[in-house]
Coordinates of N, CA and C in Angstrom, one line a residue:
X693 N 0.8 -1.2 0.0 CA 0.0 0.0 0.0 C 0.9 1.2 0.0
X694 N 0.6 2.4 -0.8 CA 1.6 3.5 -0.8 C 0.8 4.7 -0.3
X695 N 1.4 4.7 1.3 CA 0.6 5.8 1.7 C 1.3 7.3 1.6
X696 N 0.0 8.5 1.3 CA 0.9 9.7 2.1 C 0.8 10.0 3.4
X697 N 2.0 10.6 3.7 CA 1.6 11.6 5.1 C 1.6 12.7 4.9
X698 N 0.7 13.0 5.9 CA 0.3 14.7 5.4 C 0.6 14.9 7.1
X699 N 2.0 15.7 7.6 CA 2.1 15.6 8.9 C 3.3 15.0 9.0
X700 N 4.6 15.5 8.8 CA 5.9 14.8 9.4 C 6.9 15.1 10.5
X701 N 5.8 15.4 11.9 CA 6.4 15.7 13.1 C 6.6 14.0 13.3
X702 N 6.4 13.7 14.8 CA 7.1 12.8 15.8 C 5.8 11.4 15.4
X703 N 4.5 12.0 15.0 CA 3.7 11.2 15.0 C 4.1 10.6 13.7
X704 N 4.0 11.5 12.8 CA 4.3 10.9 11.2 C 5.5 10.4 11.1
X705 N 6.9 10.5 11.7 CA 8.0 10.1 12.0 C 7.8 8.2 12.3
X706 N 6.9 7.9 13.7 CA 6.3 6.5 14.1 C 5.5 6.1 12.8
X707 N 4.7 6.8 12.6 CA 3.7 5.7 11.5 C 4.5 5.3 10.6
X708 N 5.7 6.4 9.5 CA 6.3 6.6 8.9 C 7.2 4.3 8.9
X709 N 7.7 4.2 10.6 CA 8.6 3.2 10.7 C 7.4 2.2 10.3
X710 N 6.5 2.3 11.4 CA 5.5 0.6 11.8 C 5.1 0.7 10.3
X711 N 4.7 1.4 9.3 CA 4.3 1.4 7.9 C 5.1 0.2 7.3
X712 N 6.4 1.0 7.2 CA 7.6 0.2 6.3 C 7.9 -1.4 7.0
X713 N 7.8 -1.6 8.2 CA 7.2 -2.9 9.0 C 6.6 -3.5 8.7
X714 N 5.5 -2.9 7.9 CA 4.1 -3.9 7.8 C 4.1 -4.2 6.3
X715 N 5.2 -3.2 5.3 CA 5.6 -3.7 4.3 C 5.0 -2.4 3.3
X716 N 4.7 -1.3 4.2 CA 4.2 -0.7 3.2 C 4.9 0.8 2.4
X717 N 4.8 1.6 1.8 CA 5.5 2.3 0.8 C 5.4 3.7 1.2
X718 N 6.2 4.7 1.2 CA 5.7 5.7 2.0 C 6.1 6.9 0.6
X719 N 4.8 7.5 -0.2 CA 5.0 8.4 -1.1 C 5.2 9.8 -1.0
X720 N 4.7 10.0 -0.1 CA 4.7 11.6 0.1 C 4.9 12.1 2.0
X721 N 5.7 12.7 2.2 CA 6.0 13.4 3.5 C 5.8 14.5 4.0
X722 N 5.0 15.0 4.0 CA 4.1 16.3 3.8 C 4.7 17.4 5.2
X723 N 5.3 18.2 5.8 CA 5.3 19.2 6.7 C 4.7 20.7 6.1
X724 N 4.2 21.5 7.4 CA 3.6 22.7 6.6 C 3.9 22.9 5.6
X725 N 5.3 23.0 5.2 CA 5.7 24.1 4.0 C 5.7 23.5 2.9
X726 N 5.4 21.9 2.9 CA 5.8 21.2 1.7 C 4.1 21.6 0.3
X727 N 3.9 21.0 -0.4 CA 3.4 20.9 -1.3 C 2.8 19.6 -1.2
X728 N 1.4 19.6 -2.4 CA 1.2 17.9 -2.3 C 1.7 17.0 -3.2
X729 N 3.0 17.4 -4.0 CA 3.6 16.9 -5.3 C 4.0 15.2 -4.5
X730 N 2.9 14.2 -5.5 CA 3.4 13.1 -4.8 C 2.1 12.2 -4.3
X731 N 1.3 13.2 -3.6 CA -0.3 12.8 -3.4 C -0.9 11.7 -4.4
X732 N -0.8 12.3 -5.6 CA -1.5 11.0 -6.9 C -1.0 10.0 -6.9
X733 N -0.2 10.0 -6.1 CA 0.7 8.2 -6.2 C 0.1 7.2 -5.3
X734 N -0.4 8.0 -4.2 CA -0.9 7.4 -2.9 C -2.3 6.4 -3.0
X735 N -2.2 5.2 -2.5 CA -3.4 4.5 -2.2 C -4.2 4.9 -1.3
X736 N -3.6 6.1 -0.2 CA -4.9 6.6 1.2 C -3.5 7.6 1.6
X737 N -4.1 8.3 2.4 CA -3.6 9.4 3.3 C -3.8 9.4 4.8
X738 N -2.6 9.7 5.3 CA -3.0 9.7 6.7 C -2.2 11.0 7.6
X739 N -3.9 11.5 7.8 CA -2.7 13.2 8.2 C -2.9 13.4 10.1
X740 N -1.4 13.8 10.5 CA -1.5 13.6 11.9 C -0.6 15.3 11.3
X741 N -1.5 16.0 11.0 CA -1.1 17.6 11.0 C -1.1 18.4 12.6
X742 N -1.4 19.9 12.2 CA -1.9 20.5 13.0 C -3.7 21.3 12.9
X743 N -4.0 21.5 13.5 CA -5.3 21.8 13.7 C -5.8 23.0 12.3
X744 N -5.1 23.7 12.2 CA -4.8 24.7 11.2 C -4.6 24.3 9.4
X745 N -4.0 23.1 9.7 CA -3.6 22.0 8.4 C -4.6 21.2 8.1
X746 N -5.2 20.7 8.9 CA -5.8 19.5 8.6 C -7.5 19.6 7.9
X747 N -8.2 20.4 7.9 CA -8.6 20.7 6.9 C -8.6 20.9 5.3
X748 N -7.9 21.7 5.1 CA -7.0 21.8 4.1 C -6.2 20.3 3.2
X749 N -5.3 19.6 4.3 CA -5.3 18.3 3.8 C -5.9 17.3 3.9
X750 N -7.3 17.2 4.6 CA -8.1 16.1 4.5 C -9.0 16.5 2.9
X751 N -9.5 18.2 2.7 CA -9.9 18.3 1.4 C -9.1 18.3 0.2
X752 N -7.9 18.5 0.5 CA -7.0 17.7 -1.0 C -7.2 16.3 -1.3
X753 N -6.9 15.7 -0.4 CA -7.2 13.9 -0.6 C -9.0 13.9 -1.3
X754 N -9.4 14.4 -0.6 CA -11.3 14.1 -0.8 C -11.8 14.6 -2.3
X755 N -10.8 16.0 -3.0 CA -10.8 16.2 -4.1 C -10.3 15.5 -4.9
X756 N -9.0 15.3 -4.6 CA -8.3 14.4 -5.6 C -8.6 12.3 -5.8
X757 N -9.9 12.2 -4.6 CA -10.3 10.6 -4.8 C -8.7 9.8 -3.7
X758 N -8.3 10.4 -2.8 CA -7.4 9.7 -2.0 C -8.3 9.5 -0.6
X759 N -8.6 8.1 -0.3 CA -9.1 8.4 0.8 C -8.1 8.5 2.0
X760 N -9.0 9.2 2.9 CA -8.0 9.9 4.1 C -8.5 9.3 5.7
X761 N -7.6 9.4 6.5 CA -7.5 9.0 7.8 C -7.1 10.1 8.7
X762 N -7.5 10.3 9.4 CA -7.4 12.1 10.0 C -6.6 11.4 11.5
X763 N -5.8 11.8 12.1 CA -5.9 11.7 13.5 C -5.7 13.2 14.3
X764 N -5.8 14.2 13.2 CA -5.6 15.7 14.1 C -6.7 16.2 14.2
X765 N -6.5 16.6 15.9 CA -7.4 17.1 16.5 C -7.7 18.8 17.0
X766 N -8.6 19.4 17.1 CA -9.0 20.5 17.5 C -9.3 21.5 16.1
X767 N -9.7 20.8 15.2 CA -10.4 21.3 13.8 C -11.8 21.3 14.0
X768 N -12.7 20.1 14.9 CA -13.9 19.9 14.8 C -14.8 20.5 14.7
X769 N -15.2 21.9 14.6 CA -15.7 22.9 14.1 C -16.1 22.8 12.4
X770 N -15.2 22.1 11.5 CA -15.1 22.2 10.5 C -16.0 20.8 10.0
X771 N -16.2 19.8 10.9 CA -16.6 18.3 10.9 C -17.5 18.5 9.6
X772 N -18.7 18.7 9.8 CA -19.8 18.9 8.9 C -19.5 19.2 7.7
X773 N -18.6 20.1 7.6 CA -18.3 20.5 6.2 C -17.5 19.5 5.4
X774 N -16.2 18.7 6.1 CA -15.8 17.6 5.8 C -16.2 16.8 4.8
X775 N -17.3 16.2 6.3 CA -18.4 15.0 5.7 C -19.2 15.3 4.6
X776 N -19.6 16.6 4.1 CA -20.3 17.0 3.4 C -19.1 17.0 2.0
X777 N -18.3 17.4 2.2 CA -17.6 17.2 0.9 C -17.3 15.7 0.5
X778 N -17.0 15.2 1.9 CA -17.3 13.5 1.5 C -17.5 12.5 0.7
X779 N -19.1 12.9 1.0 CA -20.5 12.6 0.3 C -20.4 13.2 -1.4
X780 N -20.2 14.5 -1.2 CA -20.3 15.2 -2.7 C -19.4 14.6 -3.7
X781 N -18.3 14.2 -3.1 CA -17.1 13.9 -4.3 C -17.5 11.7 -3.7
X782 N -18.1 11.3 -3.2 CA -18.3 9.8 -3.3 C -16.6 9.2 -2.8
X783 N -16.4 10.0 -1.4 CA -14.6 10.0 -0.8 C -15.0 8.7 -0.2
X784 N -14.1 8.6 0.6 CA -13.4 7.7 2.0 C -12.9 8.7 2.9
X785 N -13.7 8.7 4.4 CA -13.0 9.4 5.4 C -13.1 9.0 6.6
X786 N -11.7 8.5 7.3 CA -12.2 8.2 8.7 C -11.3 9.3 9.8
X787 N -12.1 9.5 10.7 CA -11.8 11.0 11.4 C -11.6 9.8 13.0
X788 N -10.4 9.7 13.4 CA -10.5 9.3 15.0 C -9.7 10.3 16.1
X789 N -10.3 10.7 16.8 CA -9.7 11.5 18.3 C -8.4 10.7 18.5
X790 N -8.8 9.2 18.4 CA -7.2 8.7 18.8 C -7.6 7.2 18.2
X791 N -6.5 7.0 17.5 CA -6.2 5.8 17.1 C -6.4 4.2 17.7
X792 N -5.6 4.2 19.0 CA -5.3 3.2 19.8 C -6.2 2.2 20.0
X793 N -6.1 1.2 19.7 CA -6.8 -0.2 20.0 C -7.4 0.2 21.6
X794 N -6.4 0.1 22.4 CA -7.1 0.6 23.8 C -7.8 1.1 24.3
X795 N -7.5 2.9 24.1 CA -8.3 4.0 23.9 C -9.7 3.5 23.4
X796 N -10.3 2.9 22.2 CA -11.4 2.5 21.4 C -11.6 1.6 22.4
X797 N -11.4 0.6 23.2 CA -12.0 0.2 23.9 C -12.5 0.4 25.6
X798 N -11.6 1.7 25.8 CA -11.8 2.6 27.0 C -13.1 3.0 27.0
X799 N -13.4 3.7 25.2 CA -14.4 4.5 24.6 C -15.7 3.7 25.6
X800 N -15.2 2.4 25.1 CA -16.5 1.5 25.0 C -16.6 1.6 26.5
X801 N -15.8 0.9 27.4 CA -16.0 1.1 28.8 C -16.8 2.1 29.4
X802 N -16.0 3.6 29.5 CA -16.6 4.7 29.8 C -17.6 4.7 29.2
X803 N -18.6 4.5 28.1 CA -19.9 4.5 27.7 C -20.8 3.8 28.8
X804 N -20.3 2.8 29.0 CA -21.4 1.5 29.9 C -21.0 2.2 32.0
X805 N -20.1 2.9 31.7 CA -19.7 3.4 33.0 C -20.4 4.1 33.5
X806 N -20.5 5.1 32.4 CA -21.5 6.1 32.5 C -23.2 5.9 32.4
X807 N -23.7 5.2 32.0 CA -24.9 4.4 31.9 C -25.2 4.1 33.4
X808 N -24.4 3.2 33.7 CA -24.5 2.3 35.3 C -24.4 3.4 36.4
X809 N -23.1 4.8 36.1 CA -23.8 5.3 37.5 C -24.8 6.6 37.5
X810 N -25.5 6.6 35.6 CA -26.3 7.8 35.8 C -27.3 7.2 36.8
X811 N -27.8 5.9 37.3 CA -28.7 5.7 38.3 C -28.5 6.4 39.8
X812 N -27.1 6.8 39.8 CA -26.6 7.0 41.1 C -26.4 8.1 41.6
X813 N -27.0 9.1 41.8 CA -27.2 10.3 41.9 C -26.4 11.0 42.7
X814 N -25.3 10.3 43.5 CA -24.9 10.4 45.0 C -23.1 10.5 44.6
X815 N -23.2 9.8 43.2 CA -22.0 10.4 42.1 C -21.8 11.4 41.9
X816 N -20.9 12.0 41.5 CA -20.4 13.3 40.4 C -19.0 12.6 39.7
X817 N -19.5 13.5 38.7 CA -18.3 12.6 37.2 C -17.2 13.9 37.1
X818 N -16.2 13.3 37.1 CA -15.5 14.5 36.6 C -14.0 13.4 35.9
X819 N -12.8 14.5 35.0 CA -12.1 14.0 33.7 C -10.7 15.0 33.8
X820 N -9.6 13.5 34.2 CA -8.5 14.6 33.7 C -7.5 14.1 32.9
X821 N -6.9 14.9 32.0 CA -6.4 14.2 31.0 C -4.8 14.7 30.7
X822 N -3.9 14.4 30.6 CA -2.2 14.8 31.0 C -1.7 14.3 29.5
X823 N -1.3 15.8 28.4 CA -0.7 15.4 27.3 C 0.9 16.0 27.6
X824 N 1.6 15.8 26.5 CA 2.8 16.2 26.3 C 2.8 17.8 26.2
X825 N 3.9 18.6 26.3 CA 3.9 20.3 26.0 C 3.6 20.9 24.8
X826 N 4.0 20.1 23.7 CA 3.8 20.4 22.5 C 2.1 20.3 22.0
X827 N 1.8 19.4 22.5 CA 0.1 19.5 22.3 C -0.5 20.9 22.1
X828 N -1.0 21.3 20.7 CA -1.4 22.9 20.7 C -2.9 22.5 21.6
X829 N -4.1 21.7 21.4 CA -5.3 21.9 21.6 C -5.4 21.4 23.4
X830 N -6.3 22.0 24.1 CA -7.2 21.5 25.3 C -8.4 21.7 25.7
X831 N -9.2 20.7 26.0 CA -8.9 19.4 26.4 C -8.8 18.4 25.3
X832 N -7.8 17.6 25.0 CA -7.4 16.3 24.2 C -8.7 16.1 23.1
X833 N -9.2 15.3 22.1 CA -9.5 15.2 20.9 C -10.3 14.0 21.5
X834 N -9.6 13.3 22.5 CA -9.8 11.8 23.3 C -11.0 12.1 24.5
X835 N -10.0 13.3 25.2 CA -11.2 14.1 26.0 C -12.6 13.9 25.9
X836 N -12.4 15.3 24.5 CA -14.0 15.5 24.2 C -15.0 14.3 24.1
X837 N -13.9 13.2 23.0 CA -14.8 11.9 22.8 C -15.2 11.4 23.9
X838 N -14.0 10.9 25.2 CA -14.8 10.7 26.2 C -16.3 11.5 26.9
X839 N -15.7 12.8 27.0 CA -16.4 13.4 27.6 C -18.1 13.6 26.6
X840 N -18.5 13.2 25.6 CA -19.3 13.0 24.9 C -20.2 11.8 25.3
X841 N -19.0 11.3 25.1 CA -19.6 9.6 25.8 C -20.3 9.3 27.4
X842 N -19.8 10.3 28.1 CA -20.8 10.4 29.7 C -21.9 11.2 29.6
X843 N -21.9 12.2 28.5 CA -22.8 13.1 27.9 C -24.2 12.5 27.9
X844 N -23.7 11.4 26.3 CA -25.1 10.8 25.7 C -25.6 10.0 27.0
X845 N -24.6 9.5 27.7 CA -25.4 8.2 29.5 C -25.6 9.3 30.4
X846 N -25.6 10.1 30.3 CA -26.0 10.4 31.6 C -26.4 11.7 32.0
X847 N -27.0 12.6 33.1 CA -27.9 13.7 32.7 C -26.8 15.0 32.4
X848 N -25.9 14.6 32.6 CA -24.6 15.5 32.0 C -25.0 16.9 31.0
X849 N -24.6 17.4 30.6 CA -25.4 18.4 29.5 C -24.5 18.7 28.3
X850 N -23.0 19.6 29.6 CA -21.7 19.7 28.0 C -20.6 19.7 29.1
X851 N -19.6 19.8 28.6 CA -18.3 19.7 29.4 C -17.7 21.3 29.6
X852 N -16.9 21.5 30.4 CA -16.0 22.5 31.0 C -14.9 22.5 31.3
X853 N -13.9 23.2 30.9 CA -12.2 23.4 31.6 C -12.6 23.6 33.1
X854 N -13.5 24.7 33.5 CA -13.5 25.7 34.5 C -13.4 24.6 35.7
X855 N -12.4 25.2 36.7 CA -12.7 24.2 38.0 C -13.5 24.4 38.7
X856 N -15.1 24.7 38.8 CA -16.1 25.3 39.2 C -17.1 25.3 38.6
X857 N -17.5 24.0 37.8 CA -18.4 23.7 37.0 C -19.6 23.9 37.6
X858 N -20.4 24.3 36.6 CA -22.1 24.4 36.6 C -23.0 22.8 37.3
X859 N -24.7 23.1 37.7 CA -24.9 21.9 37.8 C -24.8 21.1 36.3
X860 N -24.6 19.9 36.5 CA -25.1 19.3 34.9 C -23.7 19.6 33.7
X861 N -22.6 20.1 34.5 CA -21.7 20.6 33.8 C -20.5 19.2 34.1
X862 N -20.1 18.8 32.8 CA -18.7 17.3 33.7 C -17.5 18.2 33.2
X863 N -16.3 18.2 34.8 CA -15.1 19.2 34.7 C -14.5 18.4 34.2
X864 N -13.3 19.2 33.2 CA -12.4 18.4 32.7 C -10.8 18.9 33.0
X865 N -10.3 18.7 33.6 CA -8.9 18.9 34.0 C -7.9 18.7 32.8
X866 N -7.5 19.9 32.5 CA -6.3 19.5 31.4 C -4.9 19.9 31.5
X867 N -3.9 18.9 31.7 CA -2.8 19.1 32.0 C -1.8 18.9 30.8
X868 N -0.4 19.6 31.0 CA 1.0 19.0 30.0 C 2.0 19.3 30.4
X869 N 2.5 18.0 30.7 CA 3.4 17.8 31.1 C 4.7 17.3 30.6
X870 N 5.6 17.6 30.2 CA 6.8 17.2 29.1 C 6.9 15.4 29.2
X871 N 6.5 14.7 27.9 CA 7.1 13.5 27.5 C 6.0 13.1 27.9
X872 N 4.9 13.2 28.1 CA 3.8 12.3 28.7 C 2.3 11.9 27.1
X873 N 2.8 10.8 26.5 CA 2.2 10.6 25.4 C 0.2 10.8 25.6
X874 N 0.2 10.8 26.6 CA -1.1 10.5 27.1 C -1.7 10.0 28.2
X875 N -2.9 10.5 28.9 CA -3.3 9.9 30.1 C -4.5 10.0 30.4
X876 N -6.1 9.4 30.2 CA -7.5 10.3 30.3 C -7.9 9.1 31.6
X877 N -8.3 9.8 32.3 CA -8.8 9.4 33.9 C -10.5 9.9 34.2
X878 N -10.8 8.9 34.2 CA -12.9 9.4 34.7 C -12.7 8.8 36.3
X879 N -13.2 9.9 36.7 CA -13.8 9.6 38.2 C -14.8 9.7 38.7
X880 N -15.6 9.2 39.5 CA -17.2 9.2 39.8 C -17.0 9.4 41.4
X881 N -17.0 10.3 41.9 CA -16.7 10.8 43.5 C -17.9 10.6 44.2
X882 N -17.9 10.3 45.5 CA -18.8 10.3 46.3 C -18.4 10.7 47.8
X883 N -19.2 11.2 48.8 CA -18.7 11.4 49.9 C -18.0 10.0 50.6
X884 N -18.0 8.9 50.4 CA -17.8 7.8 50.7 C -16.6 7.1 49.6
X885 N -16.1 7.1 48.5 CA -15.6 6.2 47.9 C -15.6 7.5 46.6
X886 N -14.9 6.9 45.6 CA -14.3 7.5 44.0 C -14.2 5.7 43.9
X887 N -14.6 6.1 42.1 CA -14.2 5.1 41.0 C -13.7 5.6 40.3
X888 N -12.9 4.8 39.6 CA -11.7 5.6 38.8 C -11.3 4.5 37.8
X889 N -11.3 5.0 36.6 CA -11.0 4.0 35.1 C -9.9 5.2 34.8
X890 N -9.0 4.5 33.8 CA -7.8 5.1 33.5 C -6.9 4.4 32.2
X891 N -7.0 5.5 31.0 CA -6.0 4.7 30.3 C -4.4 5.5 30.2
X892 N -3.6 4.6 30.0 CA -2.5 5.4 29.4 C -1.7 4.5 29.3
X893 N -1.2 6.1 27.6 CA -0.4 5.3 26.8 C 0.9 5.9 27.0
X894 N 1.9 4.3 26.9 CA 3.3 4.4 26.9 C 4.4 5.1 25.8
X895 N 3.6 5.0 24.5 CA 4.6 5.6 23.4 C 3.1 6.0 22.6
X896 N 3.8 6.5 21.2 CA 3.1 6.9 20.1 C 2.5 5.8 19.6
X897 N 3.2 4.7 19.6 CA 3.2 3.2 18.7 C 1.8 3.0 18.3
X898 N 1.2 3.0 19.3 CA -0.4 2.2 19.6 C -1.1 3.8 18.7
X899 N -0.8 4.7 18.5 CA -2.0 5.5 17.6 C -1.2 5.2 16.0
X900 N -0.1 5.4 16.5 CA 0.3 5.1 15.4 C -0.2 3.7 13.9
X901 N 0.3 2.5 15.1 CA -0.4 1.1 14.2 C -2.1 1.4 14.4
X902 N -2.9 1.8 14.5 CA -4.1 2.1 14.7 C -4.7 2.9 13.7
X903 N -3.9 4.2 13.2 CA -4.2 4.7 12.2 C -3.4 3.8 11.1
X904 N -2.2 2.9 11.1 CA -2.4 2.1 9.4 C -3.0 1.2 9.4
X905 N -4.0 0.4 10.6 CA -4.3 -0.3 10.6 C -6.2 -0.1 10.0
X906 N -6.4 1.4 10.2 CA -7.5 2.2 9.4 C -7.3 2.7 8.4
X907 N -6.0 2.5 8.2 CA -6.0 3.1 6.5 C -5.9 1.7 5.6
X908 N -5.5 0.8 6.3 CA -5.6 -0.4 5.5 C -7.1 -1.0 5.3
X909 N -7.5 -0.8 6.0 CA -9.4 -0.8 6.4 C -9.7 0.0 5.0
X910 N -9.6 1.1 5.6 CA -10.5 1.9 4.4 C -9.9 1.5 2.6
X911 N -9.2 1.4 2.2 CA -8.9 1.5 1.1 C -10.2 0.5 0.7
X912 N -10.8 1.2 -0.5 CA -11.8 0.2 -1.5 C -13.2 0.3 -1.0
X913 N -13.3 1.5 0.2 CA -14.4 1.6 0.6 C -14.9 3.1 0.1
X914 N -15.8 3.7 0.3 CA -16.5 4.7 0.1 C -17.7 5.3 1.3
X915 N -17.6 6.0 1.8 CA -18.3 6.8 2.9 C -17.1 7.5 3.8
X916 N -17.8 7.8 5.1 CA -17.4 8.4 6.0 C -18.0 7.5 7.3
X917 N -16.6 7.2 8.2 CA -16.4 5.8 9.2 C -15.7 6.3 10.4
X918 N -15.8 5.5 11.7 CA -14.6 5.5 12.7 C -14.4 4.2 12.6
X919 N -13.5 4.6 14.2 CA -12.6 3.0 14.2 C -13.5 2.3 15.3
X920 N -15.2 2.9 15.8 CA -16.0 1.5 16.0 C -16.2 1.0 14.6
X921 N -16.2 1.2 13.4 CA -16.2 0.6 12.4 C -15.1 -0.3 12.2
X922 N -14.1 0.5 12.2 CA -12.5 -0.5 12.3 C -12.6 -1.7 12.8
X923 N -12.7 -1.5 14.2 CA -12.8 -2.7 14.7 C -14.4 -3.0 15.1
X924 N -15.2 -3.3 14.6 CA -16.4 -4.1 14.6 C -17.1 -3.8 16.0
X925 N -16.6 -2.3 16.6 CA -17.5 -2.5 18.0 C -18.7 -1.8 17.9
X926 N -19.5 -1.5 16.5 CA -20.8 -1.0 16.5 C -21.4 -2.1 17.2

């Protein structure tokens, strides 16, 4: 498979290796200032840009018939229009907060977590999440997803940075800390006891193999998908 990257910091650097690992071809290396000379070659694209970029190079691929795999976050404002170009040009697009086999199954966890203690009134939920320094966006891409996911279970409403949340408001603590690939923590407090679920990741590796593992997925398909699609956890 000959992928591009659109994105050749630290993340596109990892995909760049596990790619050639898995046997695959790497056509195009994209950083801001490059060009897409190279793009036509590619079987799929996979852009781990910046928030400012990644529109831009998810709609080159979607014009030019390359489908794309997004893992940059803090564009989501733009979502709808994406999808909608999507659709128009008959693309492939899969948009994930985070790649990781794990993470996607955290997803799932914290869904059913949140379910079980909307019964429990005697709870409060709250979310803290610890990225690296270079991270432009907060709260995390993983965050929101989480924090979406306690949303739809439970009488939650929308999320907040502020440490001083509203009723109906879930706080989200965002930290960065140098070298710390990742860390998203849900707590359910009570005057008696906390619950606490927790993922965290050791390296890049795991978003990394995650996004070629959805770009291998997508090739030969047509729509717009996540990686509950990827991995079969609809």
């Amino acid at each position: 498979m000959k992928i591009a990257l659109l994105g050749y910091g630290k993340m596109g650097k990892v995909i760049e290796r596990i790619a050639l690992e898995r046997g695959h071809e790497i056509v195009l290396k994209k950083s801001s200032s490059d060009n897409y000379s190279g793009l036509e070659n590619a079987d799929v694209a996979i852009d781990f840009s910046v928030p400012s970029s990644a529109v831009a190079n998810i709609s080159e691929c979607l014009n030019n018939g390359i489908p794309v795999v997004s893992g940059t976050t803090g564009w989501l404002e733009e979502y709808s229009n994406v999808v909608a170009l999507c659709e128009q040009k008959n693309g492939s697009f899969i948009y994930g907060s985070n790649f990781s086999l794990g993470v996607n199954l955290f997803f799932e966890l914290n869904n059913y977590l949140a379910k079980m203690m909307s019964k429990f009134k005697n709870y409060s939920a709250s979310m803290e999440e610890i990225h690296h320094t270079q991270k432009l966006d907060a709260p995390s891409g993983t965050a929101i997803s989480l924090a979406k996911g306690i949303i739809e279970n439970s009488d939650y409403i929308n999320w907040t940075l502020d440490a001083n949340p509203k009723e109906n408001e879930l706080a989200i603590e965002a930290l960065r800390i140098e070298n710390v690939p990742g860390t998203h923590s849900i707590f359910y407090n009570s005057e008696v006891d906390t619950i606490e679920i927790k993922h965290t990741a050791h390296s890049r590796d795991g978003f990394a193999l995650g996004s070629i593992i959805a770009a291998e997925w997508l090739v030969g398909k047509k729509g717009v998908y996540t990686m509950k699609d990827v991995l079969e956890l609809n």
